[in-house]
Amino acid sequence: MNDLDRLRSELMAAIADAADVAALEQIRVLALGKKGRITSMMKDLGTLDADERKAFGQALNILKTDIAKAIGSHHDDLSSKELDARLMEERVDVTLPARSEQQGRIHPISQTIDEVVAILGEMGFTVVEGPDIEDDWHNFTALNIPPDHPARQEHDTFYLPGNSDDERVVLRTHTSPVQIRTMQMTEPPLRIIAPGRTYRCDDDATHSPMFHQVEGLVVDETTHMGHLKGCLIDFCRAFFGIEDLPVRFRPSYFPFTEPSAEVDIGCTREGGEFRIGHGDDWMEILGCGMVNSRVLDNCNIDSTRYQGFAFGLGIERMAMLKYGIPDLRTFYESDLRWLRHYGFSALDVPSMVGGLNR
Ligand code: PHE
């Protein structure tokens, strides 16, 4: 056996013995690296005479190619074995049920917003958002509430310091400024809802300085009061899960809608117990109306061509009625016992298909 054959069998044996990719790499460096054994023999070829150089050079080249091939194929084997081992070790059984010890709860406000969005989303409304800090124009003036309008007093506005009167900034007192922003930004037809925080300087068992509303707005060339009624009756019945829930539209006044109405749902208060459904009493739940043509004009929407309706509802009030939560203030106390009692499982995502009453 000549030197080259000996080297070949030595290297081949080492390659076969290499237990992992790192050991194999070491062998590669020792044989084929810059200072590797085969590499140095190649460098030494120059010292041989011409005939010898040719024969030895050819044999060396073959050895070099074979060793590189052997390393390559053993490398593939080893790395696929290493991958298999890792996959086994890091195996995740996706068929296991969710961990029953999960403790987190979805807050009733988030749940109620999700429910409202699920119902109205099914009807074709898209969710949009607006800023909590508004300027006077978006919160009031554009909504047909000019500076001397008595409705301004009713809003118990939080004014932020620093700006002159006509550029005053406020914490939005309702989600209606999102109507304005949407109409300014998008061409009709529009069908949007805007859930979000609202603020009024008021604090007792039924009022909180921060609360949540969902605004709705439809603007196109044909929508009329009949659509408004149909949409909100369907909404109330789906939300409370009562198919024949009595819904009443009572004439009212909002500067930004004309005509305006408040919506009441049927309830009973017999024997001190409050129940939603058929009964001899009514409970007010939202405000609505046909968008006032002045509001359309303020947003540069042609009010001779376009019309539509808007509505606004209070999330806390809807949640209190649906889930029997007696005190508004408890929503914000972060009391874990309360959250465990009134909260919802993170896995129960509300949808019209999955049902909204779990
Ligand atoms: N923005 C009114 C409120 O906060 C509710 C409302 C919205 C009424 C849209 C009519 C139309 O009381």
XYZ file of C-alpha atoms and ligand atoms in Angstrom:
370
model
C 0.000 0.000 0.000
C 1.486 3.324 -1.011
C 1.374 6.525 1.066
C -1.630 7.917 -0.703
C -3.667 4.730 -0.198
C -2.734 4.747 3.457
C -3.793 8.381 3.807
C -7.050 7.616 1.995
C -8.036 4.745 4.281
C -7.007 6.685 7.380
C -9.105 9.714 6.386
C -12.062 7.612 5.230
C -12.095 5.779 8.556
C -11.933 9.075 10.479
C -14.790 10.490 8.385
C -16.940 7.424 9.030
C -16.181 7.667 12.754
C -17.057 11.383 13.065
C -19.974 11.499 15.459
C -21.165 15.032 14.768
C -20.852 17.937 12.374
C -18.164 19.599 14.519
C -15.902 16.508 14.506
C -16.329 16.208 10.755
C -15.340 19.836 10.269
C -12.156 19.181 12.213
C -11.271 16.363 9.841
C -11.996 18.589 6.852
C -9.621 21.249 8.178
C -6.901 18.683 8.900
C -7.124 17.193 5.390
C -8.269 19.949 3.064
C -7.805 23.172 5.040
C -5.114 25.744 4.181
C -2.534 23.787 6.122
C -4.234 20.442 5.677
C -2.341 17.293 4.777
C -3.646 16.992 1.214
C -3.223 20.731 0.644
C 0.437 20.627 1.729
C 1.106 17.612 -0.503
C -0.353 19.614 -3.386
C 1.986 22.483 -2.578
C 4.952 20.069 -2.539
C 4.178 18.823 -6.067
C 6.500 21.522 -7.434
C 9.522 19.800 -5.905
C 8.965 16.599 -7.932
C 10.288 16.034 -11.408
C 7.878 16.363 -14.334
C 6.827 12.710 -14.840
C 6.405 11.969 -11.197
C 4.519 15.218 -10.715
C 1.961 14.272 -13.370
C 1.162 10.800 -12.026
C 1.249 11.826 -8.356
C -0.683 14.993 -9.060
C -3.498 13.056 -10.742
C -3.695 10.548 -7.919
C -3.666 13.363 -5.355
C -6.463 15.159 -7.171
C -8.613 12.025 -7.171
C -7.948 11.552 -3.456
C -8.840 15.170 -2.771
C -12.156 14.906 -4.680
C -13.085 11.595 -3.006
C -12.357 12.886 0.479
C -14.364 16.066 -0.163
C -17.278 13.950 -1.454
C -17.147 11.612 1.539
C -17.105 14.540 3.942
C -20.023 16.146 2.071
C -22.252 13.104 2.155
C -21.455 12.269 5.769
C -22.171 15.913 6.603
C -25.644 15.624 5.053
C -26.362 12.470 7.073
C -25.143 14.003 10.310
C -27.004 17.268 9.923
C -30.271 15.594 9.071
C -29.828 13.314 12.088
C -29.085 16.357 14.256
C -32.196 18.099 12.946
C -34.314 15.020 13.655
C -32.958 14.876 17.190
C -33.708 18.558 17.749
C -37.210 18.230 16.356
C -37.856 15.310 18.694
C -36.538 17.239 21.653
C -38.480 20.419 20.893
C -41.634 18.608 19.935
C -44.895 20.477 20.538
C -48.108 18.528 20.668
C -50.538 20.873 18.968
C -53.419 18.514 19.651
C -53.211 19.087 23.417
C -56.134 21.072 24.880
C -55.509 24.676 26.021
C -54.040 24.940 29.502
C -56.936 24.864 31.887
C -55.050 26.836 34.518
C -55.116 30.013 32.371
C -56.024 32.867 34.675
C -56.355 35.917 32.455
C -59.758 37.356 31.801
C -61.111 39.616 29.070
C -62.546 42.760 30.659
C -66.321 43.189 30.132
C -65.656 46.482 28.309
C -63.374 44.778 25.764
C -65.842 41.919 25.450
C -68.780 44.276 24.886
C -66.866 46.290 22.266
C -65.962 43.014 20.520
C -69.613 41.964 20.556
C -70.829 45.287 19.139
C -68.125 45.125 16.443
C -69.062 41.515 15.603
C -72.733 42.392 15.083
C -72.192 45.615 13.147
C -69.234 44.137 11.246
C -71.589 41.444 9.980
C -73.868 44.252 8.723
C -70.982 45.724 6.703
C -69.632 48.394 9.062
C -65.856 48.935 9.188
C -64.033 49.935 12.383
C -62.206 53.295 12.410
C -60.571 55.303 15.183
C -59.961 58.921 16.098
C -57.859 60.756 18.710
C -58.899 61.074 22.392
C -57.589 64.654 22.436
C -59.710 66.655 20.029
C -59.893 70.235 18.946
C -62.950 72.300 19.637
C -63.961 72.324 15.978
C -64.138 68.521 15.547
C -65.743 67.889 18.941
C -68.325 70.693 18.725
C -68.424 73.245 15.912
C -68.378 70.842 12.956
C -71.110 68.846 14.683
C -73.339 71.920 14.562
C -72.629 72.883 18.184
C -71.377 76.487 17.782
C -69.565 78.184 20.723
C -72.717 79.713 22.270
C -74.801 76.545 21.918
C -76.397 75.305 25.164
C -75.389 71.697 24.314
C -71.817 72.669 25.130
C -72.761 73.160 28.769
C -74.371 69.739 28.945
C -71.133 68.056 27.949
C -69.112 68.872 31.109
C -66.025 69.170 28.976
C -62.451 68.708 30.158
C -60.613 71.610 28.520
C -56.875 71.288 28.181
C -54.796 74.359 28.985
C -52.555 76.278 26.643
C -54.539 77.267 23.594
C -56.610 80.308 22.739
C -60.380 79.900 22.747
C -60.940 79.010 19.113
C -58.078 76.512 18.973
C -58.969 74.995 22.299
C -58.194 71.333 22.780
C -60.488 69.088 24.765
C -60.739 65.470 25.823
C -63.416 64.336 23.388
C -66.821 64.317 25.087
C -68.229 61.764 22.641
C -67.074 59.649 19.681
C -69.017 61.851 17.217
C -65.878 63.817 16.138
C -64.785 60.579 14.450
C -67.798 61.051 12.133
C -66.317 64.392 11.088
C -62.806 63.011 10.569
C -64.163 60.119 8.505
C -66.306 62.355 6.298
C -63.363 64.699 5.723
C -61.038 61.881 4.782
C -63.221 59.509 2.773
C -65.650 59.908 -0.089
C -69.126 58.465 0.465
C -70.516 55.827 0.502
C -69.473 55.397 4.153
C -70.411 52.748 6.669
C -68.212 52.971 9.759
C -68.214 52.371 13.497
C -65.808 54.049 15.899
C -65.336 52.517 19.339
C -63.260 54.431 21.868
C -62.773 56.313 25.111
C -64.734 59.472 25.882
C -64.462 61.924 28.771
C -66.831 64.086 30.790
C -66.257 65.872 34.068
C -68.763 63.785 36.013
C -68.295 61.121 38.692
C -70.925 59.098 40.591
C -72.425 55.584 40.642
C -73.689 55.914 37.071
C -71.079 58.327 35.606
C -67.347 58.053 35.240
C -65.003 60.814 33.990
C -63.749 58.323 31.396
C -66.119 55.955 29.652
C -66.539 54.268 26.265
C -68.809 54.817 23.317
C -69.313 53.298 19.900
C -70.267 55.687 17.128
C -71.951 54.542 13.928
C -72.219 56.448 10.643
C -73.759 55.643 7.269
C -73.612 58.129 4.396
C -74.761 57.400 0.851
C -77.397 58.569 -1.629
C -80.324 56.440 -0.512
C -80.184 55.546 3.189
C -83.268 56.769 5.065
C -84.858 56.625 8.513
C -86.303 53.176 7.750
C -82.783 51.802 7.371
C -81.766 53.462 10.626
C -84.629 51.773 12.446
C -84.065 48.364 10.857
C -80.358 48.459 11.600
C -80.726 49.455 15.252
C -83.650 47.115 15.995
C -81.641 44.192 14.582
C -78.583 45.347 16.495
C -80.409 45.521 19.879
C -82.011 42.117 19.408
C -78.714 40.485 18.420
C -76.778 42.162 21.233
C -79.168 41.147 24.000
C -79.906 37.790 22.358
C -83.675 38.321 22.568
C -85.388 37.772 19.227
C -88.572 39.696 19.987
C -87.041 42.370 22.235
C -89.331 45.441 22.159
C -87.442 48.447 20.713
C -88.921 51.957 20.743
C -87.764 55.134 18.960
C -88.565 58.255 20.962
C -88.200 61.711 19.338
C -85.251 63.605 20.789
C -82.741 66.301 19.957
C -79.080 66.275 18.991
C -77.565 69.241 17.139
C -75.818 66.911 14.655
C -78.854 64.842 13.624
C -82.244 65.835 12.271
C -84.614 64.218 12.988
C -83.144 62.704 16.147
C -84.329 59.869 18.354
C -83.446 58.007 21.475
C -83.838 54.260 21.489
C -85.454 52.439 24.394
C -85.662 48.702 24.941
C -88.400 46.875 26.852
C -87.758 45.827 30.443
C -89.439 45.037 33.753
C -88.582 46.217 37.221
C -91.060 43.984 39.030
C -90.314 43.148 42.655
C -87.094 45.152 42.569
C -85.608 42.844 39.948
C -84.552 44.388 36.633
C -84.993 42.275 33.507
C -84.591 43.111 29.828
C -87.332 41.878 27.487
C -91.121 42.094 27.442
C -92.537 44.149 30.283
C -94.234 47.416 31.010
C -91.176 49.581 31.300
C -88.532 51.073 29.000
C -84.809 51.619 29.297
C -82.933 54.171 27.174
C -79.860 52.728 25.494
C -78.706 54.898 22.605
C -79.017 58.124 20.631
C -79.405 58.349 16.866
C -80.779 60.298 13.923
C -80.389 61.295 10.299
C -77.126 63.182 9.783
C -77.896 66.924 9.872
C -77.288 68.463 6.435
C -75.222 71.187 8.127
C -72.793 68.544 9.368
C -72.437 67.186 5.819
C -71.847 70.746 4.562
C -69.207 71.321 7.249
C -67.334 68.293 5.901
C -67.698 69.400 2.264
C -70.085 66.598 1.431
C -72.841 67.641 -0.967
C -75.956 67.525 1.231
C -78.285 67.762 -1.771
C -76.896 64.450 -2.976
C -75.869 62.560 0.150
C -77.717 61.594 3.317
C -77.391 59.016 6.053
C -77.745 58.185 9.704
C -75.599 58.196 12.821
C -75.869 56.648 16.265
C -73.936 56.596 19.484
C -74.106 54.137 22.344
C -72.458 53.835 25.729
C -70.445 50.650 26.171
C -70.491 50.554 29.986
C -74.263 50.944 30.032
C -74.729 48.142 27.475
C -72.398 45.880 29.468
C -74.159 46.670 32.766
C -77.546 45.838 31.255
C -76.449 42.673 29.492
C -74.278 41.213 32.222
C -76.087 42.532 35.304
C -73.196 44.663 36.569
C -74.717 47.017 39.143
C -72.035 49.696 39.684
C -70.229 51.613 36.944
C -67.219 52.443 39.111
C -66.270 48.786 39.547
C -65.267 48.666 35.868
C -62.095 50.602 36.594
C -61.087 49.302 40.020
C -58.984 46.406 38.684
C -60.301 44.204 41.468
C -59.216 40.671 40.564
C -62.233 39.076 42.253
C -64.514 41.285 40.158
C -62.574 40.465 36.984
C -62.741 36.753 37.681
C -66.471 37.029 38.215
C -67.451 39.313 35.325
C -64.533 38.706 32.941
C -64.571 36.451 29.888
C -62.376 33.624 28.702
C -59.740 34.749 26.228
C -60.743 31.845 23.983
C -64.380 32.909 23.617
C -64.042 35.358 20.774
C -67.480 36.873 20.120
C -68.888 36.300 16.661
C -72.326 36.115 15.105
C -71.675 32.471 14.222
C -70.206 31.451 17.560
C -72.956 33.188 19.513
C -72.635 36.284 21.655
C -74.080 35.011 24.910
C -71.659 32.723 26.645
N -72.882 61.829 20.566
C -74.128 61.580 21.258
C -73.850 61.515 22.770
O -72.735 61.369 23.173
C -74.757 60.290 20.805
C -75.209 60.346 19.377
C -74.352 59.941 18.362
C -76.483 60.776 19.041
C -74.785 59.983 17.037
C -76.905 60.805 17.732
C -76.036 60.412 16.736
O -74.754 61.620 23.558
